[in-house]
Amino acid sequence: MKRTKENIVYQVETEEIAKFAKALGHPTRIKILNHLDDASCCYTGDLLEVLPLAQSTISQHLKELKDAGLIQGTVDPPKIKYCINQENWIKAKALFNEFFSKNMNEISCK
Amino acid sequence: MKRTKENIVYQVETEEIAKFAKALGHPTRIKILNHLDDASCCYTGDLLEVLPLAQSTISQHLKELKDAGLIQGTVDPPKIKYCINQENWIKAKALFNEFFSKNMNEISCK
DNA sequence: TATATTAATCGTACATTTGCGATGAACTTA
DNA sequence: TAAGTTCATCGCAAATGTACGATTAATATA
């Protein structure tokens, strides 16, 4: 990557939807988000009971979701409480919604 | 990957949305799909004019979109015509739609 | 202060992704 | 048949992702 064609510039929207999609691109992270829906909030430890993965691995997935802006964590010592980041969630929802309706071209492929 | 926790089983829906999301997780592929919307169809060569990437690289991205089921190619010798795979597109749209509405939990994070 | 709990981070191993140029396969046209 | 066009695939290099155990940091409690 980034060898000769150095830093292609994409539209902001393009970058954003790709960033969200990338964060959603692993079943473990989908499961975490689904769990967050059911529970509305959760601690890292809760996920250890749901997912057969090491604590450090789950922590890493949480970090990716957090970096993408899809979740947020608040300290509740000695735990950390995670929940959906509503603002960005709405943003992502809108982006995907627009993306998928745009490409609904019925006349396609003459 | 796949070191000790060998083959976690996820729900089919979870696997599917992650698969689609992964394919959408790169700005080049988002741009290809947006281009397919504008043009309704396109050849690999068309994308060479739109994206500053090597032909082999674009071909690889097309393969990933095809493997995920989001696009399909039909031979039109000596070219190959790509367009959105309507069936799977609708499927993906529905999956994301459901996913994003599920997690709209306003009461979140007590 | 010492111990326990919780979760992030570090270091490591291996797989996958992304990019390139070169080559090969399929088909047209001269 | 030979040459040209189009695109896939191969082989390689570098970056990134996924998983683990071990360690560290922060806080609460004995």
Short mmCIF file of C-alpha atoms (C1' of nucleotides) in Angstrom, two decimals:
data_model
loop_
_atom_site.label_atom_id
_atom_site.label_comp_id
_atom_site.label_asym_id
_atom_site.label_seq_id
_atom_site.Cartn_x
_atom_site.Cartn_y
_atom_site.Cartn_z
CA MET A 1 0.00 0.00 0.00
CA LYS A 2 1.00 3.59 -0.51
CA ARG A 3 3.95 2.63 -2.73
CA THR A 4 3.89 4.79 -5.80
CA LYS A 5 0.37 6.13 -6.15
CA GLU A 6 0.83 7.99 -2.87
CA ASN A 7 -2.31 9.15 -1.13
CA ILE A 8 -5.24 9.05 -3.44
CA VAL A 9 -7.78 11.65 -2.43
CA TYR A 10 -11.35 10.47 -2.04
CA GLN A 11 -14.48 12.38 -1.24
CA VAL A 12 -15.08 12.82 2.47
CA GLU A 13 -18.28 10.79 2.26
CA THR A 14 -16.46 7.99 0.51
CA GLU A 15 -13.81 7.86 3.19
CA GLU A 16 -16.40 7.96 5.93
CA ILE A 17 -18.59 5.17 4.73
CA ALA A 18 -15.51 3.04 4.09
CA LYS A 19 -14.29 3.72 7.61
CA PHE A 20 -17.59 2.67 9.15
CA ALA A 21 -17.86 -0.35 6.89
CA LYS A 22 -14.36 -1.45 7.77
CA ALA A 23 -15.21 -1.34 11.47
CA LEU A 24 -18.30 -3.45 10.77
CA GLY A 25 -16.29 -5.89 8.68
CA HIS A 26 -15.73 -8.54 11.32
CA PRO A 27 -18.37 -10.84 12.83
CA THR A 28 -17.05 -10.34 16.34
CA ARG A 29 -17.64 -6.61 16.09
CA ILE A 30 -21.13 -7.11 14.67
CA LYS A 31 -21.88 -9.36 17.60
CA ILE A 32 -20.56 -6.80 20.06
CA LEU A 33 -22.83 -4.15 18.58
CA ASN A 34 -25.82 -6.47 18.63
CA HIS A 35 -25.08 -7.23 22.23
CA LEU A 36 -24.92 -3.52 22.97
CA ASP A 37 -28.38 -3.24 21.51
CA ASP A 38 -29.82 -5.95 23.71
CA ALA A 39 -28.11 -4.71 26.83
CA SER A 40 -28.06 -1.03 25.92
CA CYS A 41 -24.69 -0.91 27.70
CA CYS A 42 -22.02 -3.32 28.65
CA TYR A 43 -18.67 -3.84 30.25
CA THR A 44 -15.75 -5.55 28.59
CA GLY A 45 -16.18 -8.41 31.04
CA ASP A 46 -19.75 -9.03 29.91
CA LEU A 47 -18.48 -9.74 26.44
CA LEU A 48 -16.06 -12.33 27.76
CA GLU A 49 -19.08 -14.47 28.61
CA VAL A 50 -20.59 -13.99 25.19
CA LEU A 51 -17.52 -14.40 23.02
CA PRO A 52 -14.98 -17.23 23.21
CA LEU A 53 -12.03 -14.88 22.87
CA ALA A 54 -9.24 -13.61 25.06
CA GLN A 55 -9.81 -10.43 27.04
CA SER A 56 -7.08 -8.66 25.12
CA THR A 57 -8.65 -9.60 21.80
CA ILE A 58 -12.04 -8.26 22.80
CA SER A 59 -10.41 -5.10 24.08
CA GLN A 60 -8.79 -4.69 20.67
CA HIS A 61 -12.12 -5.05 18.86
CA LEU A 62 -13.67 -2.52 21.21
CA LYS A 63 -10.85 -0.15 20.40
CA GLU A 64 -11.55 -0.43 16.70
CA LEU A 65 -15.22 0.27 17.18
CA LYS A 66 -14.32 3.22 19.38
CA ASP A 67 -11.76 4.56 16.88
CA ALA A 68 -14.39 4.38 14.15
CA GLY A 69 -16.70 6.33 16.42
CA LEU A 70 -19.40 3.69 16.64
CA ILE A 71 -19.17 3.19 20.39
CA GLN A 72 -17.98 5.17 23.36
CA GLY A 73 -16.72 4.22 26.77
CA THR A 74 -17.20 5.93 30.09
CA VAL A 75 -15.26 5.04 33.20
CA ASP A 76 -17.22 3.49 36.03
CA PRO A 77 -14.33 2.34 38.19
CA PRO A 78 -12.91 -0.14 38.05
CA LYS A 79 -14.97 -0.97 34.98
CA ILE A 80 -15.57 0.80 31.72
CA LYS A 81 -19.05 1.06 30.40
CA TYR A 82 -19.53 0.93 26.66
CA CYS A 83 -22.47 2.02 24.64
CA ILE A 84 -23.37 3.04 21.13
CA ASN A 85 -22.26 6.51 20.12
CA GLN A 86 -25.67 7.78 19.10
CA GLU A 87 -24.44 10.75 17.10
CA ASN A 88 -22.15 8.73 14.87
CA TRP A 89 -24.56 5.84 14.75
CA ILE A 90 -27.15 8.11 13.18
CA LYS A 91 -24.52 9.45 10.82
CA ALA A 92 -23.52 5.94 9.72
CA LYS A 93 -27.13 4.90 9.35
CA ALA A 94 -27.75 7.86 7.07
CA LEU A 95 -24.63 7.21 5.02
CA PHE A 96 -25.47 3.56 4.41
CA ASN A 97 -29.06 4.39 3.73
CA GLU A 98 -28.12 6.92 1.09
CA PHE A 99 -25.48 4.64 -0.35
CA PHE A 100 -27.82 1.71 -0.81
CA SER A 101 -30.69 3.71 -2.22
CA LYS A 102 -28.44 5.52 -4.68
CA ASN A 103 -27.37 2.34 -6.33
CA MET A 104 -30.85 0.90 -6.77
CA ASN A 105 -30.72 1.19 -10.52
CA GLU A 106 -33.39 -1.07 -11.93
CA ILE A 107 -32.57 -0.41 -15.56
CA SER A 108 -29.05 -1.67 -14.97
CA CYS A 109 -26.93 -3.55 -17.47
CA LYS A 110 -28.19 -2.99 -20.93
CA MET B 1 -6.10 -15.81 13.47
CA LYS B 2 -7.47 -19.28 14.00
CA ARG B 3 -4.84 -20.17 16.59
CA THR B 4 -6.49 -21.69 19.58
CA LYS B 5 -10.10 -20.56 19.56
CA GLU B 6 -10.61 -22.46 16.31
CA ASN B 7 -13.66 -21.49 14.32
CA ILE B 8 -16.08 -19.51 16.35
CA VAL B 9 -19.59 -20.00 15.06
CA TYR B 10 -21.61 -16.88 14.42
CA GLN B 11 -25.17 -16.46 13.30
CA VAL B 12 -25.59 -16.52 9.55
CA GLU B 13 -26.87 -12.95 9.56
CA THR B 14 -23.86 -11.82 11.54
CA GLU B 15 -21.49 -13.45 9.08
CA GLU B 16 -23.33 -12.00 6.14
CA ILE B 17 -23.42 -8.41 7.24
CA ALA B 18 -19.75 -8.62 8.21
CA LYS B 19 -18.92 -10.01 4.78
CA PHE B 20 -20.73 -7.20 3.01
CA ALA B 21 -19.25 -4.59 5.34
CA LYS B 22 -15.77 -5.91 4.76
CA ALA B 23 -16.20 -5.59 1.02
CA LEU B 24 -17.37 -2.01 1.50
CA GLY B 25 -14.48 -1.26 3.82
CA HIS B 26 -12.19 0.38 1.30
CA PRO B 27 -12.69 3.78 -0.34
CA THR B 28 -11.68 2.46 -3.75
CA ARG B 29 -14.47 -0.07 -3.65
CA ILE B 30 -17.00 2.51 -2.51
CA LYS B 31 -15.93 4.66 -5.43
CA ILE B 32 -16.29 1.76 -7.86
CA LEU B 33 -19.82 1.11 -6.63
CA ASN B 34 -20.71 4.78 -6.87
CA HIS B 35 -19.36 4.80 -10.39
CA LEU B 36 -21.47 1.77 -11.21
CA ASP B 37 -24.47 3.72 -10.04
CA ASP B 38 -23.74 6.69 -12.29
CA ALA B 39 -22.90 4.56 -15.28
CA SER B 40 -25.22 1.65 -14.47
CA CYS B 41 -22.52 -0.58 -15.97
CA CYS B 42 -18.86 -0.35 -16.63
CA TYR B 43 -15.79 -2.08 -17.94
CA THR B 44 -12.57 -2.50 -16.00
CA GLY B 45 -10.96 -0.07 -18.41
CA ASP B 46 -13.45 2.68 -17.55
CA LEU B 47 -12.31 2.56 -13.96
CA LEU B 48 -8.70 3.04 -15.02
CA GLU B 49 -9.66 6.55 -16.06
CA VAL B 50 -11.43 7.23 -12.79
CA LEU B 51 -8.96 5.71 -10.34
CA PRO B 52 -5.21 6.36 -10.22
CA LEU B 53 -4.39 2.70 -9.70
CA ALA B 54 -2.79 -0.09 -11.69
CA GLN B 55 -5.06 -2.26 -13.80
CA SER B 56 -4.19 -5.30 -11.71
CA THR B 57 -5.11 -3.50 -8.51
CA ILE B 58 -8.50 -2.47 -9.84
CA SER B 59 -9.07 -5.98 -11.06
CA GLN B 60 -8.38 -7.21 -7.56
CA HIS B 61 -10.89 -4.81 -6.01
CA LEU B 62 -13.48 -5.91 -8.56
CA LYS B 63 -12.81 -9.49 -7.58
CA GLU B 64 -13.48 -8.73 -3.96
CA LEU B 65 -16.74 -7.02 -4.75
CA LYS B 66 -17.67 -9.96 -6.94
CA ASP B 67 -16.72 -12.51 -4.28
CA ALA B 68 -18.87 -10.66 -1.77
CA GLY B 69 -21.70 -10.84 -4.29
CA LEU B 70 -22.17 -7.10 -4.64
CA ILE B 71 -21.37 -6.96 -8.34
CA GLN B 72 -21.41 -9.34 -11.26
CA GLY B 73 -19.56 -9.50 -14.52
CA THR B 74 -20.72 -10.66 -17.91
CA VAL B 75 -18.39 -11.27 -20.81
CA ASP B 76 -18.75 -8.96 -23.76
CA PRO B 77 -15.61 -9.93 -25.65
CA PRO B 78 -12.97 -8.85 -25.31
CA LYS B 79 -14.31 -6.82 -22.42
CA ILE B 80 -16.12 -7.70 -19.25
CA LYS B 81 -19.12 -5.69 -18.25
CA TYR B 82 -19.70 -5.17 -14.55
CA CYS B 83 -22.86 -4.13 -12.83
CA ILE B 84 -24.49 -4.26 -9.43
CA ASN B 85 -25.86 -7.64 -8.42
CA GLN B 86 -29.40 -6.51 -7.73
CA GLU B 87 -30.43 -9.53 -5.72
CA ASN B 88 -27.58 -9.30 -3.24
CA TRP B 89 -27.68 -5.53 -3.24
CA ILE B 90 -31.23 -5.68 -1.95
CA LYS B 91 -30.19 -8.27 0.57
CA ALA B 92 -27.33 -6.12 1.83
CA LYS B 93 -29.54 -3.06 1.95
CA ALA B 94 -32.05 -4.93 4.08
CA LEU B 95 -29.37 -6.29 6.40
CA PHE B 96 -27.83 -2.89 7.04
CA ASN B 97 -31.21 -1.30 7.40
CA GLU B 98 -32.26 -3.79 10.02
CA PHE B 99 -28.91 -3.59 11.75
CA PHE B 100 -28.94 0.16 12.09
CA SER B 101 -32.53 0.43 13.20
CA LYS B 102 -32.10 -2.31 15.79
CA ASN B 103 -29.45 -0.45 17.63
CA MET B 104 -31.31 2.85 17.83
CA ASN B 105 -31.71 2.63 21.55
CA GLU B 106 -32.52 6.08 22.83
CA ILE B 107 -32.59 5.13 26.49
CA SER B 108 -29.00 3.93 26.23
CA CYS B 109 -26.38 4.18 28.93
CA LYS B 110 -28.02 4.61 32.27
"C1'" DT C 1 -0.19 -0.21 52.57
"C1'" DA C 2 -1.22 -4.53 50.34
"C1'" DT C 3 -4.41 -7.08 47.52
"C1'" DA C 4 -8.04 -7.64 44.18
"C1'" DT C 5 -10.53 -6.34 40.09
"C1'" DT C 6 -10.99 -4.55 35.59
"C1'" DA C 7 -9.49 -3.37 31.26
"C1'" DA C 8 -5.82 -1.28 28.23
"C1'" DT C 9 -1.50 -1.98 26.16
"C1'" DC C 10 2.80 -4.47 24.80
"C1'" DG C 11 5.20 -7.92 22.24
"C1'" DT C 12 4.82 -11.64 19.26
"C1'" DA C 13 3.14 -14.84 15.57
"C1'" DC C 14 0.76 -15.55 11.62
"C1'" DA C 15 -2.89 -14.38 8.03
"C1'" DT C 16 -4.81 -11.21 5.07
"C1'" DT C 17 -4.96 -7.02 2.39
"C1'" DT C 18 -3.22 -3.78 -0.78
"C1'" DG C 19 -0.28 -2.42 -4.17
"C1'" DC C 20 2.80 -3.13 -8.20
"C1'" DG C 21 4.75 -5.08 -12.68
"C1'" DA C 22 4.85 -9.10 -15.49
"C1'" DT C 23 2.64 -12.71 -17.60
"C1'" DG C 24 -1.14 -15.42 -19.41
"C1'" DA C 25 -5.80 -16.41 -21.33
"C1'" DA C 26 -9.61 -15.28 -24.30
"C1'" DC C 27 -11.20 -13.25 -28.01
"C1'" DT C 28 -11.02 -9.88 -32.44
"C1'" DT C 29 -9.29 -8.25 -36.29
"C1'" DA C 30 -5.77 -7.70 -39.88
"C1'" DT D 1 -1.70 -17.30 -38.52
"C1'" DA D 2 -0.08 -13.04 -36.36
"C1'" DA D 3 -0.90 -9.00 -33.80
"C1'" DG D 4 -3.84 -6.32 -30.82
"C1'" DT D 5 -7.11 -5.62 -26.99
"C1'" DT D 6 -8.89 -6.53 -22.55
"C1'" DC D 7 -8.76 -8.31 -18.24
"C1'" DA D 8 -7.42 -12.02 -14.77
"C1'" DT D 9 -3.86 -14.05 -12.34
"C1'" DC D 10 0.88 -14.72 -10.53
"C1'" DG D 11 4.69 -13.45 -7.64
"C1'" DC D 12 6.45 -10.30 -4.75
"C1'" DA D 13 6.83 -6.53 -1.01
"C1'" DA D 14 4.96 -3.91 2.55
"C1'" DA D 15 1.24 -2.73 5.59
"C1'" DT D 16 -2.51 -4.02 8.32
"C1'" DG D 17 -5.49 -7.19 10.95
"C1'" DT D 18 -6.42 -10.82 14.28
"C1'" DA D 19 -5.24 -13.60 17.96
"C1'" DC D 20 -2.72 -14.78 22.14
"C1'" DG D 21 -0.36 -14.38 26.88
"C1'" DA D 22 1.99 -11.19 29.84
"C1'" DT D 23 2.29 -6.89 31.77
"C1'" DT D 24 0.78 -2.40 33.29
"C1'" DA D 25 -2.40 1.18 34.99
"C1'" DA D 26 -6.24 2.67 37.57
"C1'" DT D 27 -9.23 2.15 41.10
"C1'" DA D 28 -11.59 -0.05 45.15
"C1'" DT D 29 -11.35 -2.57 49.26
"C1'" DA D 30 -9.30 -5.18 53.16
#
